[in-house]
Short mmCIF file of C-alpha atoms and ligand atoms in Angstrom, two decimals:
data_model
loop_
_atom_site.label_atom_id
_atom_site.label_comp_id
_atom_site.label_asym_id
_atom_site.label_seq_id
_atom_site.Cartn_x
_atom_site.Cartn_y
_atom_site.Cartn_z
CA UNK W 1 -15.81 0.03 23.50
CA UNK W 2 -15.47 -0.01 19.91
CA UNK W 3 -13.03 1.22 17.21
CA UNK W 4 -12.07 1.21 13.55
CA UNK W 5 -8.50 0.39 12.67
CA UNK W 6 -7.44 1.65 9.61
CA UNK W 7 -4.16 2.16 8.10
CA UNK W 8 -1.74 2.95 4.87
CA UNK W 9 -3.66 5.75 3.86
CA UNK W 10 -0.13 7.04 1.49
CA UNK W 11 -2.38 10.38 0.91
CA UNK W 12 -1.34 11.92 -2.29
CA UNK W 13 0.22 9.22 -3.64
CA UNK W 14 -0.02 8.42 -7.48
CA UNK W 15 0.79 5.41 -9.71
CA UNK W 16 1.32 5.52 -12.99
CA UNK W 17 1.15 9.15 -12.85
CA UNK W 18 -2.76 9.25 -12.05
CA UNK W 19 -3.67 11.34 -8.83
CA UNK W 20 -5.28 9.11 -6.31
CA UNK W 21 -7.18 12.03 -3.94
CA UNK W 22 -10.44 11.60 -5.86
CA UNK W 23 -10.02 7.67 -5.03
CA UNK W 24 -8.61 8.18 -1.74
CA UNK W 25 -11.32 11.12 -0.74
CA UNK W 26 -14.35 8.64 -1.86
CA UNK W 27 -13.05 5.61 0.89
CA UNK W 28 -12.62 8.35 3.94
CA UNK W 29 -15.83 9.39 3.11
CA UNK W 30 -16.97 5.59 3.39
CA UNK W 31 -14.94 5.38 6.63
CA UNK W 32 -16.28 8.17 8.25
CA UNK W 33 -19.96 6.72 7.03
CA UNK W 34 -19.18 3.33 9.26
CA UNK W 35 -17.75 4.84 11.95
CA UNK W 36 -20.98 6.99 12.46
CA UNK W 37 -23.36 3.91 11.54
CA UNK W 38 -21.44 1.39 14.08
CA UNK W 39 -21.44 4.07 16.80
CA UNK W 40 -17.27 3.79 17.18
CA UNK W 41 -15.50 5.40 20.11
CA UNK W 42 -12.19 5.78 18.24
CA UNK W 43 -10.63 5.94 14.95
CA UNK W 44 -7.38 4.29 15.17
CA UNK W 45 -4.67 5.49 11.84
CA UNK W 46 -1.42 3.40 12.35
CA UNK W 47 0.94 5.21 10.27
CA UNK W 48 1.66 6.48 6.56
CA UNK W 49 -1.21 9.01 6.48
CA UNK W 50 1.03 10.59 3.63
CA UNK W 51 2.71 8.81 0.59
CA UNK W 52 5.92 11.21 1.40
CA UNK W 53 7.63 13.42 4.05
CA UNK W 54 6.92 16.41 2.54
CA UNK W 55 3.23 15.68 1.10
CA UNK W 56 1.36 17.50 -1.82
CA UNK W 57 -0.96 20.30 -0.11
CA UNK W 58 -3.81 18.74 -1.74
CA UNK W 59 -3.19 15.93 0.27
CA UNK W 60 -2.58 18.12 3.65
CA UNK W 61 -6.07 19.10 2.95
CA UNK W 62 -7.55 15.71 2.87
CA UNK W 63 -6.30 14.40 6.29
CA UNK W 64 -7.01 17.81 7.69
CA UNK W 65 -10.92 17.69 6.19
CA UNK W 66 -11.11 14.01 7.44
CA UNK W 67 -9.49 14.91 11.55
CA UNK W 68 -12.29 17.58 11.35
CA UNK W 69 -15.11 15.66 10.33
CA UNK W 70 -14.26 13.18 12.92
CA UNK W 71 -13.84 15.54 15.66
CA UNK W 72 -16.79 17.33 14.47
CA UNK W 73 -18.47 13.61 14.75
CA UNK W 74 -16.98 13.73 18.81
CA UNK W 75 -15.01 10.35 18.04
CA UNK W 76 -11.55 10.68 19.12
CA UNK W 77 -8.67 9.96 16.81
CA UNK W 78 -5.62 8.11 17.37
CA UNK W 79 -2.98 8.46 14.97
CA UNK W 80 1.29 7.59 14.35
CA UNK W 81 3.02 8.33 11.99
CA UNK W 82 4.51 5.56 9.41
CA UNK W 83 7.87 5.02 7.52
CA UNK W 84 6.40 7.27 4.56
CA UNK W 85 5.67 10.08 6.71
CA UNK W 86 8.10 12.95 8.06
CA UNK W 87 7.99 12.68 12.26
CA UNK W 88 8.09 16.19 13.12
CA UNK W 89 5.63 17.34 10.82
CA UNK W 90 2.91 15.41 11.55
CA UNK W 91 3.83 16.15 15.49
CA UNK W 92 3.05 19.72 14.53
CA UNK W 93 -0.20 21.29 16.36
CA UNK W 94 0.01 17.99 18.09
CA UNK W 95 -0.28 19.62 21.24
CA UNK W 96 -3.26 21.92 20.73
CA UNK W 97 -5.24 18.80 18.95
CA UNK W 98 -5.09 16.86 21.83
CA UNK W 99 -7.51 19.01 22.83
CA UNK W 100 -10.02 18.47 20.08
CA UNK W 101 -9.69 14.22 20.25
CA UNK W 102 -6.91 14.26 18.13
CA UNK W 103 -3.97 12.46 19.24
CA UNK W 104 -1.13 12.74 16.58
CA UNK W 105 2.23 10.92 17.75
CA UNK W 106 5.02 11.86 14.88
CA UNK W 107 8.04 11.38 16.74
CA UNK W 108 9.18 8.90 19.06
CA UNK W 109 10.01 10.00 23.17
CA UNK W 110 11.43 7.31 24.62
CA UNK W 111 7.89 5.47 25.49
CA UNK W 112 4.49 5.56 23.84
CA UNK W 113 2.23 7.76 24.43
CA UNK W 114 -1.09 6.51 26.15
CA UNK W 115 -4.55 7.50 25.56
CA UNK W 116 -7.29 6.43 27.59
CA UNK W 117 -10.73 6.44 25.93
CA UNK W 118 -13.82 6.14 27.52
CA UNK W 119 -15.26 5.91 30.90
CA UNK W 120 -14.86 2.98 33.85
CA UNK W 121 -16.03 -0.53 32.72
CA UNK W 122 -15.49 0.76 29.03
CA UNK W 123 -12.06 2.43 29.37
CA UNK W 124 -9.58 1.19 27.04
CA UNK W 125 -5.79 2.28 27.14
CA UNK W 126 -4.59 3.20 23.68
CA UNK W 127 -0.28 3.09 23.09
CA UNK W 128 0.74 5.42 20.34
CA UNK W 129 4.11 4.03 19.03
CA UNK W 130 5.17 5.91 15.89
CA UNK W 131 7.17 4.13 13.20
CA UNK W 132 10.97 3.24 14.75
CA UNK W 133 14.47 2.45 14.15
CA UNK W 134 17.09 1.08 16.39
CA UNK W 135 18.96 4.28 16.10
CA UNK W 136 15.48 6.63 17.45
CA UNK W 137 15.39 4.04 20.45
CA UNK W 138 18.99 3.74 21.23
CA UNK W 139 19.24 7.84 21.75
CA UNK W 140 16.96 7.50 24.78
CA UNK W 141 18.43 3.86 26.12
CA UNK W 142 22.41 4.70 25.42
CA UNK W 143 23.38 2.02 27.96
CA UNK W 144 21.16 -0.87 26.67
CA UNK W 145 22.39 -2.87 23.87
CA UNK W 146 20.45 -2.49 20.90
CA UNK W 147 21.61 -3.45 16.98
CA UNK W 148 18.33 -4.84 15.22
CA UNK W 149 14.80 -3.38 15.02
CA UNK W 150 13.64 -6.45 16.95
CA UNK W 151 15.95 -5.81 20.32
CA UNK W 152 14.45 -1.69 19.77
CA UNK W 153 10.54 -2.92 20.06
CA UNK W 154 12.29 -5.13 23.27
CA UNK W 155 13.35 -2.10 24.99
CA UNK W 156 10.40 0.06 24.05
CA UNK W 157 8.08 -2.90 25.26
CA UNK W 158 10.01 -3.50 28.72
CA UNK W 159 9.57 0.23 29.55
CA UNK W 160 5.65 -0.13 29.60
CA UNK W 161 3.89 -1.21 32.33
CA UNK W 162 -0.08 -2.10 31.39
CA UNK W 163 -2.87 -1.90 33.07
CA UNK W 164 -3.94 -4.91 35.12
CA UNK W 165 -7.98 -3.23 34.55
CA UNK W 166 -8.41 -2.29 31.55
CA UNK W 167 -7.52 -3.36 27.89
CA UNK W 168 -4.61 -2.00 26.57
CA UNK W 169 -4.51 -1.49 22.41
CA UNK W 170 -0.94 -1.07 20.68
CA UNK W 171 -0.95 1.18 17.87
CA UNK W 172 2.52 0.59 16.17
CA UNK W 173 3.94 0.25 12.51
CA UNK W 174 6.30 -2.16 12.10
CA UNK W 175 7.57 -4.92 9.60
CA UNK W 176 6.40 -8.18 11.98
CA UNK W 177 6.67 -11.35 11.67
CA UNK W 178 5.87 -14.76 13.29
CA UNK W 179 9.04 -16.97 14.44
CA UNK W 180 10.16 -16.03 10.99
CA UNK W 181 7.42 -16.09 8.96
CA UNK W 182 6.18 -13.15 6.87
CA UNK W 183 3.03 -11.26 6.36
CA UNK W 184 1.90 -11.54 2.82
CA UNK W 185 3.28 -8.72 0.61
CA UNK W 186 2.49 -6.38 -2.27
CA UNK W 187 4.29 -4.29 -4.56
CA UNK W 188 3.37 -1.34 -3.13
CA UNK W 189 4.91 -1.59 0.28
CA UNK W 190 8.80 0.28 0.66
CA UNK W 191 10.37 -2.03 3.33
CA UNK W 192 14.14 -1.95 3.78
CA UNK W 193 16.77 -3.90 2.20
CA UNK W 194 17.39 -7.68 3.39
CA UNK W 195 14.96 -7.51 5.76
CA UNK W 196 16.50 -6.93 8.58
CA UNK W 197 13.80 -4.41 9.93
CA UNK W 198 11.21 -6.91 11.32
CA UNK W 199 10.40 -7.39 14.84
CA UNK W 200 8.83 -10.69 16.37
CA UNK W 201 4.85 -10.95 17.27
CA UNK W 202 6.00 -12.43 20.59
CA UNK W 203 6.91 -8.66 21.69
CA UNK W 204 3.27 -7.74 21.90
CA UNK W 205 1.50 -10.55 23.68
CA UNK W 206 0.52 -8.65 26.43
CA UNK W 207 -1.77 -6.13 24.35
CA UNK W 208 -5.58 -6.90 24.16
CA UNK W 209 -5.27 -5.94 20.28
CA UNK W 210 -2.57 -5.07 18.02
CA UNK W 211 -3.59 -2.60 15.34
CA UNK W 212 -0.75 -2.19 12.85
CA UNK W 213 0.04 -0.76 9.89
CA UNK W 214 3.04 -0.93 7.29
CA UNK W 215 2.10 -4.09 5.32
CA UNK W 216 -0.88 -3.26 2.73
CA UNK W 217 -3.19 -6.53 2.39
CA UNK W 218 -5.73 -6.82 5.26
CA UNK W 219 -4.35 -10.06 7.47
CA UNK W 220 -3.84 -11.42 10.85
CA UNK W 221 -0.70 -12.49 12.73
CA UNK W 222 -1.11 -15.33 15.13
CA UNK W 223 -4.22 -14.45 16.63
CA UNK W 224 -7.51 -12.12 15.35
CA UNK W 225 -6.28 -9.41 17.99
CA UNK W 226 -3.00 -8.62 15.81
CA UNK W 227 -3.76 -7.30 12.40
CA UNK W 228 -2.50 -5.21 9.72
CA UNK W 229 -5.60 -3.25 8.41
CA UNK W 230 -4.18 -2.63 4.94
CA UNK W 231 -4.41 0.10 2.91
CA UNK W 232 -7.99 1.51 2.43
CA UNK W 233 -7.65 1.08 -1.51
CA UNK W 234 -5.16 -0.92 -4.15
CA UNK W 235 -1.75 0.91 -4.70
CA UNK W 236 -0.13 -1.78 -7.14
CA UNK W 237 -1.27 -4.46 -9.70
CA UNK W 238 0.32 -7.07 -6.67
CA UNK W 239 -3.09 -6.23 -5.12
CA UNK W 240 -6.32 -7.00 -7.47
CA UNK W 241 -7.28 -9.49 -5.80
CA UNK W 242 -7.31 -7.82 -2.28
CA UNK W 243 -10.58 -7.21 -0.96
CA UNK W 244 -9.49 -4.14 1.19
CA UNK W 245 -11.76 -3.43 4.80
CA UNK W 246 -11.79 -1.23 8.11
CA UNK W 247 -11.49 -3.48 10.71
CA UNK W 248 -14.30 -2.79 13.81
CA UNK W 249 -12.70 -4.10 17.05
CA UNK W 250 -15.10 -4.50 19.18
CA UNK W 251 -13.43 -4.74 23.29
CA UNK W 252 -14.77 -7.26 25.95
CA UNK W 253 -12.46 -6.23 28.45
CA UNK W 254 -8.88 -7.71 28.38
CA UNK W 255 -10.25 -10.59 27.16
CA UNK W 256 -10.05 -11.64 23.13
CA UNK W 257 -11.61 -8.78 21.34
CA UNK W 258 -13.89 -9.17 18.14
CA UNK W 259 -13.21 -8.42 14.70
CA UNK W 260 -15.34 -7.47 11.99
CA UNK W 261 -14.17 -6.54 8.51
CA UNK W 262 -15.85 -3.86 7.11
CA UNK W 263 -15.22 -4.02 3.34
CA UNK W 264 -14.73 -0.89 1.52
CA UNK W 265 -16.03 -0.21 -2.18
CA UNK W 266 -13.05 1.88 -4.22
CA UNK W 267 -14.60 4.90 -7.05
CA UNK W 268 -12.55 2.87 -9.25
CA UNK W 269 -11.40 -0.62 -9.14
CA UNK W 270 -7.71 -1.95 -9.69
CA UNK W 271 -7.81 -4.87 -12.29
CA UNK W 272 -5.92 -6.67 -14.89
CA UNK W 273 -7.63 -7.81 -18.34
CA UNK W 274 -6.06 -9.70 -21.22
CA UNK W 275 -6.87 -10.88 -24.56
CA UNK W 276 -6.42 -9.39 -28.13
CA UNK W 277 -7.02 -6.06 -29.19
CA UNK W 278 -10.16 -6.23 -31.24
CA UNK W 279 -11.73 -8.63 -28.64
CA UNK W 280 -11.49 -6.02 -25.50
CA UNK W 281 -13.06 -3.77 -27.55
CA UNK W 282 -15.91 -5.55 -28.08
CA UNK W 283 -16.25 -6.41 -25.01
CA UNK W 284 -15.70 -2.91 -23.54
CA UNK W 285 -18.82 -1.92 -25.51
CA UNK W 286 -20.56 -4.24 -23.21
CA UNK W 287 -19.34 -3.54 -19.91
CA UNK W 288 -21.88 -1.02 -18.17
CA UNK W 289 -19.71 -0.77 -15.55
CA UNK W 290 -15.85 -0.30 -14.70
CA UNK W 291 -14.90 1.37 -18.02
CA UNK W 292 -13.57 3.54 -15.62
CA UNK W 293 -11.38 1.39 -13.76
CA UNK W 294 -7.06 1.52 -12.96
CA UNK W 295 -6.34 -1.15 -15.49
CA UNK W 296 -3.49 -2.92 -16.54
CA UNK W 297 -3.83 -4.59 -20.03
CA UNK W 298 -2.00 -7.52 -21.44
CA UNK W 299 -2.73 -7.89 -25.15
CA UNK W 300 -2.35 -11.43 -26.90
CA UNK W 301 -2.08 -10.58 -30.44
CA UNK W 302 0.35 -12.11 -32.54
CA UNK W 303 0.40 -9.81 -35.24
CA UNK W 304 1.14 -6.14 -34.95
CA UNK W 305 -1.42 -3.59 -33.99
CA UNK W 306 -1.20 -0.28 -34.50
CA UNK W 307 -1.99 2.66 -31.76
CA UNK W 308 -3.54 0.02 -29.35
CA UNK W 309 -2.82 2.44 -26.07
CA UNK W 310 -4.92 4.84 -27.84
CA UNK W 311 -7.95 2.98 -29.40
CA UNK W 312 -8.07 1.11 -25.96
CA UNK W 313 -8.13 4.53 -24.04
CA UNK W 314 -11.08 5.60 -26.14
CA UNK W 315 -13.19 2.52 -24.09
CA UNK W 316 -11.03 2.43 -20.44
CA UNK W 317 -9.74 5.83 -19.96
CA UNK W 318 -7.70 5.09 -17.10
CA UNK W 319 -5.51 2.29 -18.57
CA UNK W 320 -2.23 2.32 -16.05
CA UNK W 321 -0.06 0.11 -17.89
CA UNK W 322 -0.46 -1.47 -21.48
CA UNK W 323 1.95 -5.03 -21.80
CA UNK W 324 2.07 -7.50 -24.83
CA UNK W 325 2.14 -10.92 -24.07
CA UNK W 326 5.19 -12.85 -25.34
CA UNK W 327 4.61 -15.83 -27.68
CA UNK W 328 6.15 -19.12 -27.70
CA UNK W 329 7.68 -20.76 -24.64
CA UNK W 330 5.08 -20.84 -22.11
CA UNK W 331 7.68 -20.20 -18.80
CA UNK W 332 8.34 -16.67 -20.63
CA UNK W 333 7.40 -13.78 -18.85
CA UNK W 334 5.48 -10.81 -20.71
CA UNK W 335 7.25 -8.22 -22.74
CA UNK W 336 8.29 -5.28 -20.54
CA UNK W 337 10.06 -2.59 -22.58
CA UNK W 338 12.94 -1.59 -20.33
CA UNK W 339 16.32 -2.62 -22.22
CA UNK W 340 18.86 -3.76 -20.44
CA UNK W 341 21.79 -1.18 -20.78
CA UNK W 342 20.60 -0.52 -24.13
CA UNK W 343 23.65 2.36 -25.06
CA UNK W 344 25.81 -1.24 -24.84
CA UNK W 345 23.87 -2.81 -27.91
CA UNK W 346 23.96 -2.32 -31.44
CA UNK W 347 20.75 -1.66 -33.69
CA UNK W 348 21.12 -4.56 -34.62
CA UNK W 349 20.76 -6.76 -31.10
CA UNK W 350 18.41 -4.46 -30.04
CA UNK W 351 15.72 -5.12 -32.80
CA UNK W 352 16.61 -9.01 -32.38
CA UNK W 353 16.01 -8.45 -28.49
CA UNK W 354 12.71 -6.43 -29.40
CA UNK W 355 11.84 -9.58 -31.68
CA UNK W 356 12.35 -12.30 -29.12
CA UNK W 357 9.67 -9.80 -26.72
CA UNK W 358 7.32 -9.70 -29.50
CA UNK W 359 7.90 -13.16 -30.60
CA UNK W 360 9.09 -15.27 -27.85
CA UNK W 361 11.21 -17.04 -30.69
CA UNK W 362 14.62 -15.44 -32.65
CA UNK W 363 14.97 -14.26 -35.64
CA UNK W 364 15.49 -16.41 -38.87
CA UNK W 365 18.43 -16.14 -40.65
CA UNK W 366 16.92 -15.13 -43.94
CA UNK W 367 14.34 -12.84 -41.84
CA UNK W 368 18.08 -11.29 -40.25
CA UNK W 369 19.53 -10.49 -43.68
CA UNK W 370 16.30 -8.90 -44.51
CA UNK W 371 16.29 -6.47 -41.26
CA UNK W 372 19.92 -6.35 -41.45
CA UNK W 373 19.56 -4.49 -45.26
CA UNK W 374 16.39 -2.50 -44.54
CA UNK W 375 18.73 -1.11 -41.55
CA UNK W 376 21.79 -0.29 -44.14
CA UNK W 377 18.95 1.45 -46.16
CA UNK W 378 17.85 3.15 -43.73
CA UNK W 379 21.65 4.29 -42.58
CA UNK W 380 22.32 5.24 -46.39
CA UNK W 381 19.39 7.84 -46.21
MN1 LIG O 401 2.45 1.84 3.76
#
């Protein structure tokens, strides 16, 4: 019994207002590719499928086209839905595609649902637990005391009895942790406030393999057997250095399962380049490949430059963000352009606040009496 765990799709999401579905389209298409080539029995999706409740149609008609072709393919899929997407809705049809290999779990019913796949010594027990809060758990146990997300996956967990025969695989998304200690994070990732919505590893000990979704950067907790698959490509600049994967879990009965990373190769790569203007340009004309690419730029010049977003966009089309680097102290972080309740400043502080960006050093005082008369000219006009 085999199966790829994937997770974090966030269909039709964008950042920096570019449309992912080309991006997101090109690594289903890779996914569906190794399931085929390493003969899986089950696609396991552990929750946001959708980058919103109410998704973009475009992006209906992606997880629809990818469902098919694996049902077409006769590989079962086993899906729940994540904080991102809307319960019901995904439970719609849920049902009838049951009976096509499809089994969609949107809302939580007081237990998770189980799926068995396959057939005697290769029968594996699938739990589908769909994103939950304390308050969707409390609703079915009234009379059990439950305040935090961790005493909710308690109660959930103590209403399941497993199989003493076969492996049973949890498919839950969660925020977990280990005694304490976090998964490693990225930018793109919504998790609550204060962090207050994680739930210990401890609670799923008894599962053959874990396969969970939520945080975005492929890792383990504790053991092989309990991963987060990440998302199939990079959704912020926290992750260019992620090397993003399917993960084939390959079952030896309820014994410790095997993991393989399957990497996956985005249509265009996340990264981050820096240097001054002239210099990227040159070496843009020498890059055959990954002109293309999400970037972020950071340029170093120290004297003005004029229309840089648009001279670099003539080389790297799909430039996401465009910084300047801040000179001087070294501990100073780079420029970012957001002023801080701005309608509170005069023109004045504002331009020396744009200075010290640009700069990383104040204004002179004889450089000050010069801006501060160009200004009164400017007023006088
Ligand atoms: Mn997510």
């Amino acid at each position: 019994m085999k199966f790829l765990h994937i997770s974090d799709l966030h269909l039709g999401k964008q950042v920096a207002e570019f449309s992912l579905l080309e991006d997101q389209k090109h690594v289903l298409r890779q996914i569906l590719s190794l399931a085929a080539e390493h003969k899986a029995d089950a696609v396991v999706l552990a929750g946001d499928l959708y980058d919103k409740p109410v998704p973009p149609a475009e992006a209906v008609t992606v997880l629809d086209w990818f469902l098919t072709e694996l049902s077409k393919m006769g590989i079962p899929a086993l899906v729940i839905s994540g904080n991102h997407d809307s319960p019901e809705r995904l439970d719609f049809g849920s049902g009838l595609l049951s009976a096509s290999h499809v089994h969609m779990a949107g809302r939580f019913t007081g237990t998770p649902r189980c799926v068995t796949i396959g057939e005697g010594e290769d029968a594996a027990d699938f739990y589908l637990l769909p994103f939950i809060r304390p308050g969707n758990v409390r609703a079915f146990y009234p009379d059990e005391d439950i305040r935090s997300y961790d005493d909710a996956m308690r109660c959930v967990m103590r209403h399941i009895t497993l199989s003493e025969e076969r492996p049973s695989v949890l498919v839950a998304h969660q925020f977990v942790t280990a005694g304490g200690v976090q998964p490693e994070r990225s930018d793109s990732e919504v998790l609550s406030l204060g962090g207050t919505d994680n739930v210990d590893v401890s609670n799923f000990m008894p599962f053959t393999y874990v396969a969970l979704g939520h945080i975005h950067r492929p890792q383990r907790l504790t053991r092989d057997s309990v991963r987060y698959a990440g998302s199939p490509l990079k959704y912020s600049f926290s992750e260019v250095n992620h090397q993003k994967s399917a993960a084939l879990v390959t079952l030896h009965g309820r014994s410790e399962p095997e993991v393989e990373l399957l990497p996956l190769t985005p249509l265009h790569d996340m990264r981050e380049i820096r240097g001054p203007l002239e210099a990227l340009l040159l070496a843009a004309e020498k890059e055959k490949s990954g002109r293309e690419d999400y970037l972020h730029v950071t340029l170093t010049d120290r004297e003005p430059v004029s229309d840089p977003l648009h001279r670099l966009r003539q080389v790297y089309p799909n430039i996401m963000r465009l910084d300047f680097a801040a000179h001087g102290s070294e501990e100073q972080e780079d420029a970012d352009f957001s002023a801080h309740e701005p309608e509170k400043k005069t023109p004045e502080q504002l331009f020396d606040d744009f200075y010290v960006q640009m700069h990383g050093e104040q204004l002179g005082d004889e450089e000050k009496t010069l801006v501060r008369s160009l200004m009164n000219e400017v007023w006088q006009e």
